[in-house]
Tab-separated table of C-alpha atoms and ligand atoms in Angstrom:
chain	number	residue	atom	x	y	z
A	1	MET	CA	-39.534	13.343	-49.119
A	2	ARG	CA	-41.093	13.896	-52.552
A	3	LYS	CA	-40.626	17.257	-54.287
A	4	LYS	CA	-41.054	18.646	-57.785
A	5	THR	CA	-37.861	20.676	-57.901
A	6	PHE	CA	-34.443	20.696	-56.296
A	7	HIS	CA	-35.095	24.156	-54.877
A	8	GLU	CA	-38.055	22.892	-52.826
A	9	ALA	CA	-36.210	19.767	-51.707
A	10	TYR	CA	-33.095	21.687	-50.713
A	11	MET	CA	-34.955	24.189	-48.548
A	12	GLU	CA	-36.985	21.559	-46.710
A	13	THR	CA	-33.944	19.345	-46.195
A	14	LEU	CA	-31.839	22.182	-44.832
A	15	TYR	CA	-34.656	23.323	-42.558
A	16	ASP	CA	-35.193	19.852	-41.164
A	17	ILE	CA	-31.537	19.069	-40.507
A	18	TYR	CA	-30.822	22.532	-39.119
A	19	TYR	CA	-33.763	22.652	-36.711
A	20	ASN	CA	-34.387	18.948	-36.041
A	21	PRO	CA	-31.072	17.129	-36.188
A	22	GLU	CA	-31.098	13.532	-34.941
A	23	TYR	CA	-27.470	13.666	-33.840
A	24	LEU	CA	-24.893	16.301	-32.932
A	25	ASN	CA	-21.445	14.862	-33.514
A	26	SER	CA	-17.936	15.490	-34.857
A	27	PRO	CA	-16.885	12.982	-37.518
A	28	ARG	CA	-13.177	13.509	-38.278
A	29	GLY	CA	-13.266	16.367	-35.764
A	30	GLN	CA	-15.780	18.534	-37.640
A	31	LYS	CA	-18.884	19.406	-35.638
A	32	SER	CA	-22.113	18.706	-37.468
A	33	LYS	CA	-25.871	18.290	-37.209
A	34	GLU	CA	-26.865	14.974	-38.699
A	35	GLN	CA	-29.753	12.787	-39.800
A	36	LEU	CA	-29.468	9.170	-40.897
A	37	ASN	CA	-31.166	7.338	-43.756
A	38	TYR	CA	-32.372	10.247	-45.893
A	39	HIS	CA	-34.458	9.716	-49.039
A	40	LEU	CA	-35.654	12.189	-51.613
A	41	THR	CA	-37.648	11.736	-54.806
A	42	LEU	CA	-37.280	14.537	-57.303
A	43	GLU	CA	-40.152	14.576	-59.766
A	44	ASN	CA	-38.477	16.939	-62.211
A	45	PRO	CA	-34.720	16.297	-62.199
A	46	ILE	CA	-34.162	18.939	-64.890
A	47	GLU	CA	-34.978	21.617	-62.283
A	48	ARG	CA	-31.667	20.934	-60.552
A	49	VAL	CA	-30.773	24.321	-59.033
A	50	THR	CA	-31.714	26.571	-56.151
A	51	TYR	CA	-32.596	30.139	-57.046
A	52	LEU	CA	-32.363	31.617	-53.567
A	53	PRO	CA	-30.047	34.663	-53.923
A	54	SER	CA	-28.288	34.207	-50.562
A	55	ARG	CA	-27.249	30.645	-51.467
A	56	LYS	CA	-25.213	32.053	-54.355
A	57	THR	CA	-25.441	29.065	-56.673
A	58	ASN	CA	-22.199	28.768	-58.655
A	59	ILE	CA	-23.593	27.659	-61.982
A	60	VAL	CA	-20.134	27.754	-63.588
A	61	PHE	CA	-18.745	25.304	-61.028
A	62	ASN	CA	-21.825	23.087	-61.385
A	63	PHE	CA	-21.319	22.671	-65.128
A	64	ALA	CA	-17.536	22.420	-64.735
A	65	GLU	CA	-17.796	19.655	-62.152
A	66	VAL	CA	-20.112	17.440	-64.167
A	67	LEU	CA	-18.038	18.019	-67.306
A	68	TRP	CA	-14.939	17.126	-65.287
A	69	TYR	CA	-16.654	13.845	-64.387
A	70	LEU	CA	-17.658	13.278	-68.005
A	71	SER	CA	-14.098	13.986	-69.179
A	72	GLY	CA	-12.963	11.010	-67.063
A	73	SER	CA	-10.280	13.192	-65.458
A	74	ASN	CA	-8.884	13.061	-61.918
A	75	ASN	CA	-6.805	16.173	-62.520
A	76	LEU	CA	-6.766	18.650	-59.641
A	77	ASP	CA	-5.790	21.660	-61.805
A	78	PHE	CA	-8.971	21.282	-63.861
A	79	ILE	CA	-11.432	21.386	-60.989
A	80	SER	CA	-9.513	23.635	-58.575
A	81	TYR	CA	-9.588	26.397	-61.219
A	82	TYR	CA	-13.345	26.489	-60.513
A	83	ASN	CA	-13.184	25.882	-56.758
A	84	LYS	CA	-10.176	27.005	-54.784
A	85	LYS	CA	-10.967	24.585	-51.946
A	86	MET	CA	-10.431	21.448	-54.018
A	87	PRO	CA	-6.678	21.117	-53.173
A	88	LEU	CA	-7.740	20.480	-49.545
A	89	TYR	CA	-9.049	17.066	-50.641
A	90	SER	CA	-5.974	16.024	-52.603
A	91	MET	CA	-3.271	13.881	-50.999
A	92	ASN	CA	-0.612	14.560	-53.673
A	93	LYS	CA	-1.824	18.017	-54.826
A	94	LYS	CA	-2.007	16.728	-58.399
A	95	THR	CA	-5.010	14.418	-58.508
A	96	LEU	CA	-8.185	13.617	-56.603
A	97	THR	CA	-9.093	10.065	-55.741
A	98	GLY	CA	-12.515	9.691	-54.094
A	99	THR	CA	-13.956	12.973	-55.375
A	100	ALA	CA	-12.991	12.318	-58.998
A	101	TYR	CA	-15.976	10.277	-60.142
A	102	GLY	CA	-14.904	10.422	-63.809
A	103	PRO	CA	-12.212	7.720	-63.670
A	104	LYS	CA	-14.557	5.581	-61.530
A	105	ILE	CA	-17.368	5.805	-64.072
A	106	PHE	CA	-15.340	5.520	-67.264
A	107	GLU	CA	-12.208	3.566	-66.224
A	108	PHE	CA	-13.099	1.601	-63.111
A	109	GLY	CA	-10.296	-0.341	-61.396
A	110	ASN	CA	-7.230	-1.976	-62.868
A	111	ALA	CA	-9.224	-3.291	-65.809
A	112	LYS	CA	-10.307	0.306	-66.617
A	113	LEU	CA	-13.928	-0.716	-67.075
A	114	ASN	CA	-16.125	1.768	-68.909
A	115	GLN	CA	-19.230	1.374	-66.761
A	116	TRP	CA	-21.184	4.067	-68.617
A	117	ASN	CA	-20.996	2.253	-71.960
A	118	ARG	CA	-21.594	-1.104	-70.323
A	119	ILE	CA	-24.836	-0.089	-68.663
A	120	LYS	CA	-25.991	1.710	-71.801
A	121	ASN	CA	-25.517	-1.492	-73.813
A	122	LEU	CA	-27.108	-3.546	-71.077
A	123	LEU	CA	-30.231	-1.392	-71.113
A	124	THR	CA	-30.527	-0.941	-74.859
A	125	ARG	CA	-29.326	-4.245	-76.303
A	126	GLU	CA	-29.806	-6.849	-73.597
A	127	ASP	CA	-32.527	-6.132	-71.070
A	128	ILE	CA	-34.616	-2.976	-71.180
A	129	ASP	CA	-36.141	-3.884	-67.789
A	130	SER	CA	-32.764	-4.581	-66.188
A	131	LYS	CA	-32.111	-3.939	-62.508
A	132	ARG	CA	-28.370	-4.441	-62.997
A	133	ALA	CA	-27.582	-1.051	-64.579
A	134	PHE	CA	-25.523	0.074	-61.598
A	135	ILE	CA	-22.386	2.208	-61.874
A	136	GLN	CA	-20.113	1.613	-58.882
A	137	ILE	CA	-18.162	4.586	-57.528
A	138	PHE	CA	-16.979	3.909	-53.937
A	139	ASP	CA	-14.663	0.970	-53.768
A	140	ALA	CA	-13.538	-1.000	-50.743
A	141	SER	CA	-9.846	-0.265	-51.297
A	142	GLU	CA	-10.427	3.420	-50.436
A	143	LEU	CA	-10.764	2.554	-46.745
A	144	PHE	CA	-7.432	0.709	-46.781
A	145	VAL	CA	-5.413	3.763	-47.840
A	146	SER	CA	-3.859	5.067	-44.652
A	147	GLY	CA	-4.779	8.680	-43.857
A	148	ASN	CA	-7.052	8.894	-46.896
A	149	ILE	CA	-8.578	12.397	-46.905
A	150	ASP	CA	-10.694	11.764	-50.003
A	151	VAL	CA	-12.967	8.716	-49.780
A	152	SER	CA	-15.831	8.675	-52.338
A	153	CYS	CA	-19.081	9.770	-50.755
A	154	THR	CA	-21.101	8.213	-53.553
A	155	ILE	CA	-21.492	4.442	-53.568
A	156	GLY	CA	-23.021	4.406	-57.022
A	157	LEU	CA	-25.650	5.430	-59.527
A	158	GLN	CA	-28.371	3.160	-60.867
A	159	PHE	CA	-30.412	3.633	-64.036
A	160	PHE	CA	-33.818	2.101	-64.778
A	161	ILE	CA	-35.914	2.235	-67.922
A	162	ARG	CA	-39.548	1.990	-66.891
A	163	GLU	CA	-42.450	2.798	-69.234
A	164	ASP	CA	-40.268	4.786	-71.654
A	165	LYS	CA	-38.734	6.961	-68.970
A	166	LEU	CA	-35.206	6.885	-67.595
A	167	TYR	CA	-35.185	6.864	-63.793
A	168	MET	CA	-32.048	7.206	-61.732
A	169	SER	CA	-31.191	6.400	-58.165
A	170	SER	CA	-28.036	7.421	-56.346
A	171	VAL	CA	-26.717	5.900	-53.143
A	172	MET	CA	-24.401	8.010	-51.005
A	173	ARG	CA	-22.722	6.994	-47.756
A	174	ALA	CA	-22.499	10.709	-46.801
A	175	ASN	CA	-23.755	14.005	-48.158
A	176	ASP	CA	-23.119	17.531	-46.946
A	177	ALA	CA	-26.647	18.988	-47.095
A	178	PHE	CA	-25.540	22.591	-47.419
A	179	ARG	CA	-22.709	22.354	-49.962
A	180	GLY	CA	-22.335	18.851	-51.414
A	181	MET	CA	-26.020	18.340	-52.084
A	182	VAL	CA	-26.131	21.369	-54.400
A	183	SER	CA	-23.360	20.117	-56.657
A	184	ASP	CA	-24.058	16.376	-56.350
A	185	LEU	CA	-27.709	16.583	-57.365
A	186	PHE	CA	-26.781	18.905	-60.205
A	187	SER	CA	-24.175	16.464	-61.552
A	188	PHE	CA	-26.173	13.279	-61.021
A	189	THR	CA	-29.372	14.593	-62.603
A	190	PHE	CA	-27.309	16.044	-65.463
A	191	MET	CA	-25.909	12.558	-66.120
A	192	GLN	CA	-29.433	11.149	-65.919
A	193	GLU	CA	-30.597	13.662	-68.537
A	194	LEU	CA	-27.543	12.978	-70.742
A	195	MET	CA	-28.296	9.241	-70.754
A	196	ALA	CA	-32.041	9.835	-71.273
A	197	ARG	CA	-31.473	12.149	-74.263
A	198	GLU	CA	-29.085	9.652	-75.808
A	199	LEU	CA	-31.583	6.823	-75.410
A	200	HIS	CA	-34.446	9.022	-76.680
A	201	LEU	CA	-36.332	8.516	-73.426
A	202	GLU	CA	-38.164	10.973	-71.251
A	203	VAL	CA	-36.394	11.965	-68.047
A	204	GLY	CA	-38.078	10.040	-65.208
A	205	GLU	CA	-37.827	10.735	-61.493
A	206	TYR	CA	-34.526	10.958	-59.588
A	207	PHE	CA	-34.066	9.213	-56.224
A	208	HIS	CA	-31.447	10.428	-53.732
A	209	ASN	CA	-30.530	8.022	-50.903
A	210	VAL	CA	-28.057	9.011	-48.230
A	211	GLY	CA	-26.648	7.186	-45.167
A	212	SER	CA	-25.571	10.334	-43.271
A	213	ILE	CA	-26.796	13.764	-44.307
A	214	HIS	CA	-25.404	16.663	-42.339
A	215	ILE	CA	-24.680	20.372	-41.993
A	216	TYR	CA	-21.250	21.343	-40.679
A	217	GLU	CA	-21.121	23.861	-37.845
A	218	SER	CA	-18.856	26.075	-39.955
A	219	ASP	CA	-21.798	26.561	-42.351
A	220	ASN	CA	-24.387	27.287	-39.638
A	221	GLU	CA	-24.442	31.065	-40.101
A	222	TRP	CA	-24.781	30.906	-43.854
A	223	ALA	CA	-27.370	28.111	-43.652
A	224	LYS	CA	-29.401	30.213	-41.218
A	225	THR	CA	-29.279	33.223	-43.548
A	226	VAL	CA	-30.497	31.020	-46.403
A	227	LEU	CA	-33.332	29.621	-44.281
A	228	GLU	CA	-34.365	33.116	-43.167
A	229	GLU	CA	-34.456	34.303	-46.767
A	230	ALA	CA	-36.425	31.209	-47.796
A	231	LYS	CA	-39.247	32.225	-45.413
A	232	ASN	CA	-40.016	35.220	-47.632
A	233	HIS	CA	-39.408	33.457	-50.900
A	234	ASN	CA	-42.301	31.598	-52.481
A	235	GLY	CA	-39.930	29.158	-54.163
A	236	ILE	CA	-41.550	29.742	-57.526
A	237	SER	CA	-38.876	30.683	-59.979
A	238	ALA	CA	-39.289	32.992	-62.925
A	239	PHE	CA	-36.939	30.691	-64.806
A	240	GLU	CA	-37.047	27.228	-66.254
A	241	PHE	CA	-33.809	25.269	-66.368
A	242	PRO	CA	-32.764	24.652	-70.018
A	243	LYS	CA	-33.277	21.178	-71.468
A	244	MET	CA	-30.427	19.289	-73.078
A	245	PRO	CA	-30.928	18.555	-76.800
A	246	THR	CA	-32.341	15.127	-77.648
A	247	GLY	CA	-29.912	12.593	-79.103
A	248	ASN	CA	-26.262	11.811	-78.556
A	249	ASN	CA	-24.556	14.819	-76.944
A	250	TRP	CA	-21.058	13.324	-76.594
A	251	ILE	CA	-19.639	15.012	-79.670
A	252	PHE	CA	-20.744	18.378	-78.255
A	253	ILE	CA	-19.273	17.521	-74.859
A	254	GLU	CA	-15.925	16.789	-76.512
A	255	THR	CA	-15.974	20.164	-78.269
A	256	VAL	CA	-16.959	21.995	-75.084
A	257	LEU	CA	-14.170	20.218	-73.187
A	258	GLU	CA	-11.590	21.197	-75.812
A	259	TYR	CA	-12.520	24.878	-75.534
A	260	GLU	CA	-12.894	24.634	-71.754
A	261	ALA	CA	-9.250	23.536	-71.425
A	262	LEU	CA	-7.991	26.323	-73.697
A	263	LEU	CA	-9.993	28.959	-71.787
A	264	ARG	CA	-8.924	27.599	-68.407
A	265	LYS	CA	-5.256	27.640	-69.395
A	266	ASP	CA	-5.764	31.126	-70.843
A	267	GLN	CA	-4.549	29.964	-74.246
A	268	ILE	CA	-7.473	31.541	-76.098
A	269	SER	CA	-10.145	34.104	-75.490
A	270	MET	CA	-13.547	33.859	-77.101
A	271	SER	CA	-15.971	36.630	-77.967
A	272	LYS	CA	-19.708	36.151	-78.053
A	273	GLN	CA	-19.444	35.976	-81.824
A	274	ASP	CA	-16.677	33.338	-81.724
A	275	ILE	CA	-18.981	31.156	-79.639
A	276	GLU	CA	-22.043	31.877	-81.768
A	277	THR	CA	-20.272	30.685	-84.922
A	278	LEU	CA	-19.348	27.296	-83.434
A	279	ASP	CA	-21.161	24.256	-84.753
A	280	LEU	CA	-22.873	23.510	-81.421
A	281	PRO	CA	-26.468	23.552	-80.170
A	282	GLU	CA	-27.398	26.665	-78.208
A	283	TYR	CA	-27.521	24.623	-74.981
A	284	TRP	CA	-23.772	23.913	-75.188
A	285	LYS	CA	-22.863	27.386	-76.482
A	286	GLN	CA	-24.401	28.800	-73.310
A	287	ILE	CA	-21.984	26.717	-71.241
A	288	LEU	CA	-19.026	28.079	-73.229
A	289	LEU	CA	-20.324	31.608	-72.647
A	290	LEU	CA	-20.316	30.847	-68.919
A	291	PHE	CA	-16.757	29.473	-69.065
A	292	SER	CA	-15.594	32.510	-71.043
A	293	ILE	CA	-17.137	34.878	-68.502
A	294	TYR	CA	-15.443	32.920	-65.729
A	295	GLN	CA	-12.079	33.185	-67.523
A	296	HIS	CA	-12.311	36.980	-67.103
A	297	ILE	CA	-13.098	36.528	-63.414
A	298	ALA	CA	-10.383	33.912	-62.776
A	299	TYR	CA	-7.697	35.963	-64.513
A	300	LYS	CA	-9.018	39.216	-62.992
A	301	ARG	CA	-9.621	40.904	-66.339
A	302	ASP	CA	-12.142	43.554	-67.293
A	303	MET	CA	-15.369	41.796	-68.139
A	304	ASP	CA	-16.439	41.442	-71.771
A	305	HIS	CA	-20.067	42.362	-71.207
A	306	SER	CA	-21.197	41.135	-74.600
A	307	LEU	CA	-20.600	37.598	-73.291
A	308	PHE	CA	-23.034	38.308	-70.466
A	309	GLN	CA	-25.558	39.724	-72.916
A	310	GLY	CA	-25.447	36.467	-74.857
A	311	LEU	CA	-26.533	34.449	-71.827
A	312	LEU	CA	-30.047	33.184	-71.232
A	313	PRO	CA	-31.823	35.189	-68.483
A	314	ILE	CA	-31.522	32.255	-66.050
A	315	TYR	CA	-27.731	32.186	-66.381
A	316	GLN	CA	-27.557	36.001	-66.265
A	317	PHE	CA	-29.363	35.777	-62.951
A	318	PHE	CA	-26.883	33.273	-61.494
A	319	VAL	CA	-23.783	35.045	-62.815
A	320	ARG	CA	-24.906	38.472	-61.644
A	321	ASN	CA	-25.972	37.107	-58.269
A	322	LYS	CA	-22.638	35.358	-57.686
A	323	TRP	CA	-20.217	37.906	-59.191
A	324	PHE	CA	-22.154	41.091	-58.605
A	325	ASN	CA	-19.045	43.310	-58.659
A	326	TYR	CA	-18.400	42.496	-62.300
A	327	PHE	CA	-21.867	43.560	-63.343
A	328	SER	CA	-22.311	47.118	-62.132
A	329	THR	CA	-25.619	48.947	-61.903
A	330	LYS	CA	-24.772	50.773	-65.114
A	331	GLN	CA	-24.361	47.503	-66.942
A	332	LYS	CA	-27.562	46.199	-65.387
A	333	GLU	CA	-29.480	49.148	-66.804
A	334	GLU	CA	-28.073	48.584	-70.267
A	335	ILE	CA	-29.003	44.911	-70.295
B	401	5HM	O1	-15.413	12.140	-43.421
B	401	5HM	P1	-15.959	12.030	-44.801
B	401	5HM	O2	-15.059	11.293	-45.760
B	401	5HM	O3	-17.386	11.471	-44.858
B	401	5HM	O4	-16.029	13.552	-45.331
B	401	5HM	C1	-16.422	13.874	-46.639
B	401	5HM	C2	-17.405	15.015	-46.629
B	401	5HM	O5	-17.637	15.502	-47.950
B	401	5HM	C3	-18.774	14.610	-46.102
B	401	5HM	O6	-19.325	15.707	-45.406
B	401	5HM	C4	-19.573	14.357	-47.355
B	401	5HM	O7	-20.892	14.443	-47.054
B	401	5HM	C5	-19.016	15.446	-48.291
B	401	5HM	N1	-19.128	15.125	-49.730
B	401	5HM	C6	-20.325	15.357	-50.380
B	401	5HM	O8	-21.311	15.823	-49.783
B	401	5HM	C7	-18.066	14.613	-50.418
B	401	5HM	C8	-18.136	14.316	-51.759
B	401	5HM	C9	-16.971	13.707	-52.520
B	401	5HM	O9	-17.171	12.349	-52.805
B	401	5HM	C10	-19.385	14.566	-52.421
B	401	5HM	N2	-20.434	15.069	-51.709
B	401	5HM	N3	-19.527	14.304	-53.728
């Protein structure tokens, strides 16, 4: 499959698996519709979201998850603050093993190999045409842990520089087409863009390769609702997903992560003005606005609507669509 945007790819993939599954089975006891050997080429990996209202994209979780990866953390508290289901995948209720891609990418194995820096050096200093720039995530030892409930679904991520563009290919052993695909493509293409901006390259295509792609029976009703809505949706969005600033963004990521932790632990609160005065590009300030809005939701506080007013229209759309109750009609009129 070749599509311009994630939205188009997601809808066609869901439709195909839902209505034309190759197999009906129950891996680890969970009934699913499945296809094997799925491939997708995304022509514009910056358009990494679906805008369909009934799918209720959680843009806050999407940014939080990729920043959790980039922080190198395996900490359950961090990510479960954004998704209450995460503890289900943790054996010790403190850390995640397979799902935490951060330690795999930045501190792989006993030698704590920083694969990200290694492949960056490989591509920039050694061999611009390299076909070795592969970051390994799944590792064989995961299948030897008895009763392991969290085995990495991603085998690895490969980067290619071809004709001044940075291409990326991911290989997954398994991908949940309804849920996992939304967050995985967001995170992987975000990492592709991060590397491309740092190397001053254009973002090339993104390739998604999956052994087993499936929809769980428990998601059938919701998936059907989404597919019904998609019939009357032309798929053309009024929004354009923001582009990350060119250059090295790591210093900004570190700042965002510092504030993210303080907000998550409820150790500070930030007004729109507090965020505006930070020495950060607008792209990263927007993410802090999202985290600050979410702090009000997570701690069940009255919303500070000026935070919402500071958001780009695309993020206002996602936040209002997901947490409608916090943004009443009255507020909508004022905005
Ligand atoms: O039985 P198995 O280990 O494959 O179950 C993991 C489930 O989580 C699969 O449905 C897989 O497709 C989904 N998953 C995903 O889609 C898991 C992870 C975590 O590595 C992920 N995407 N990133």
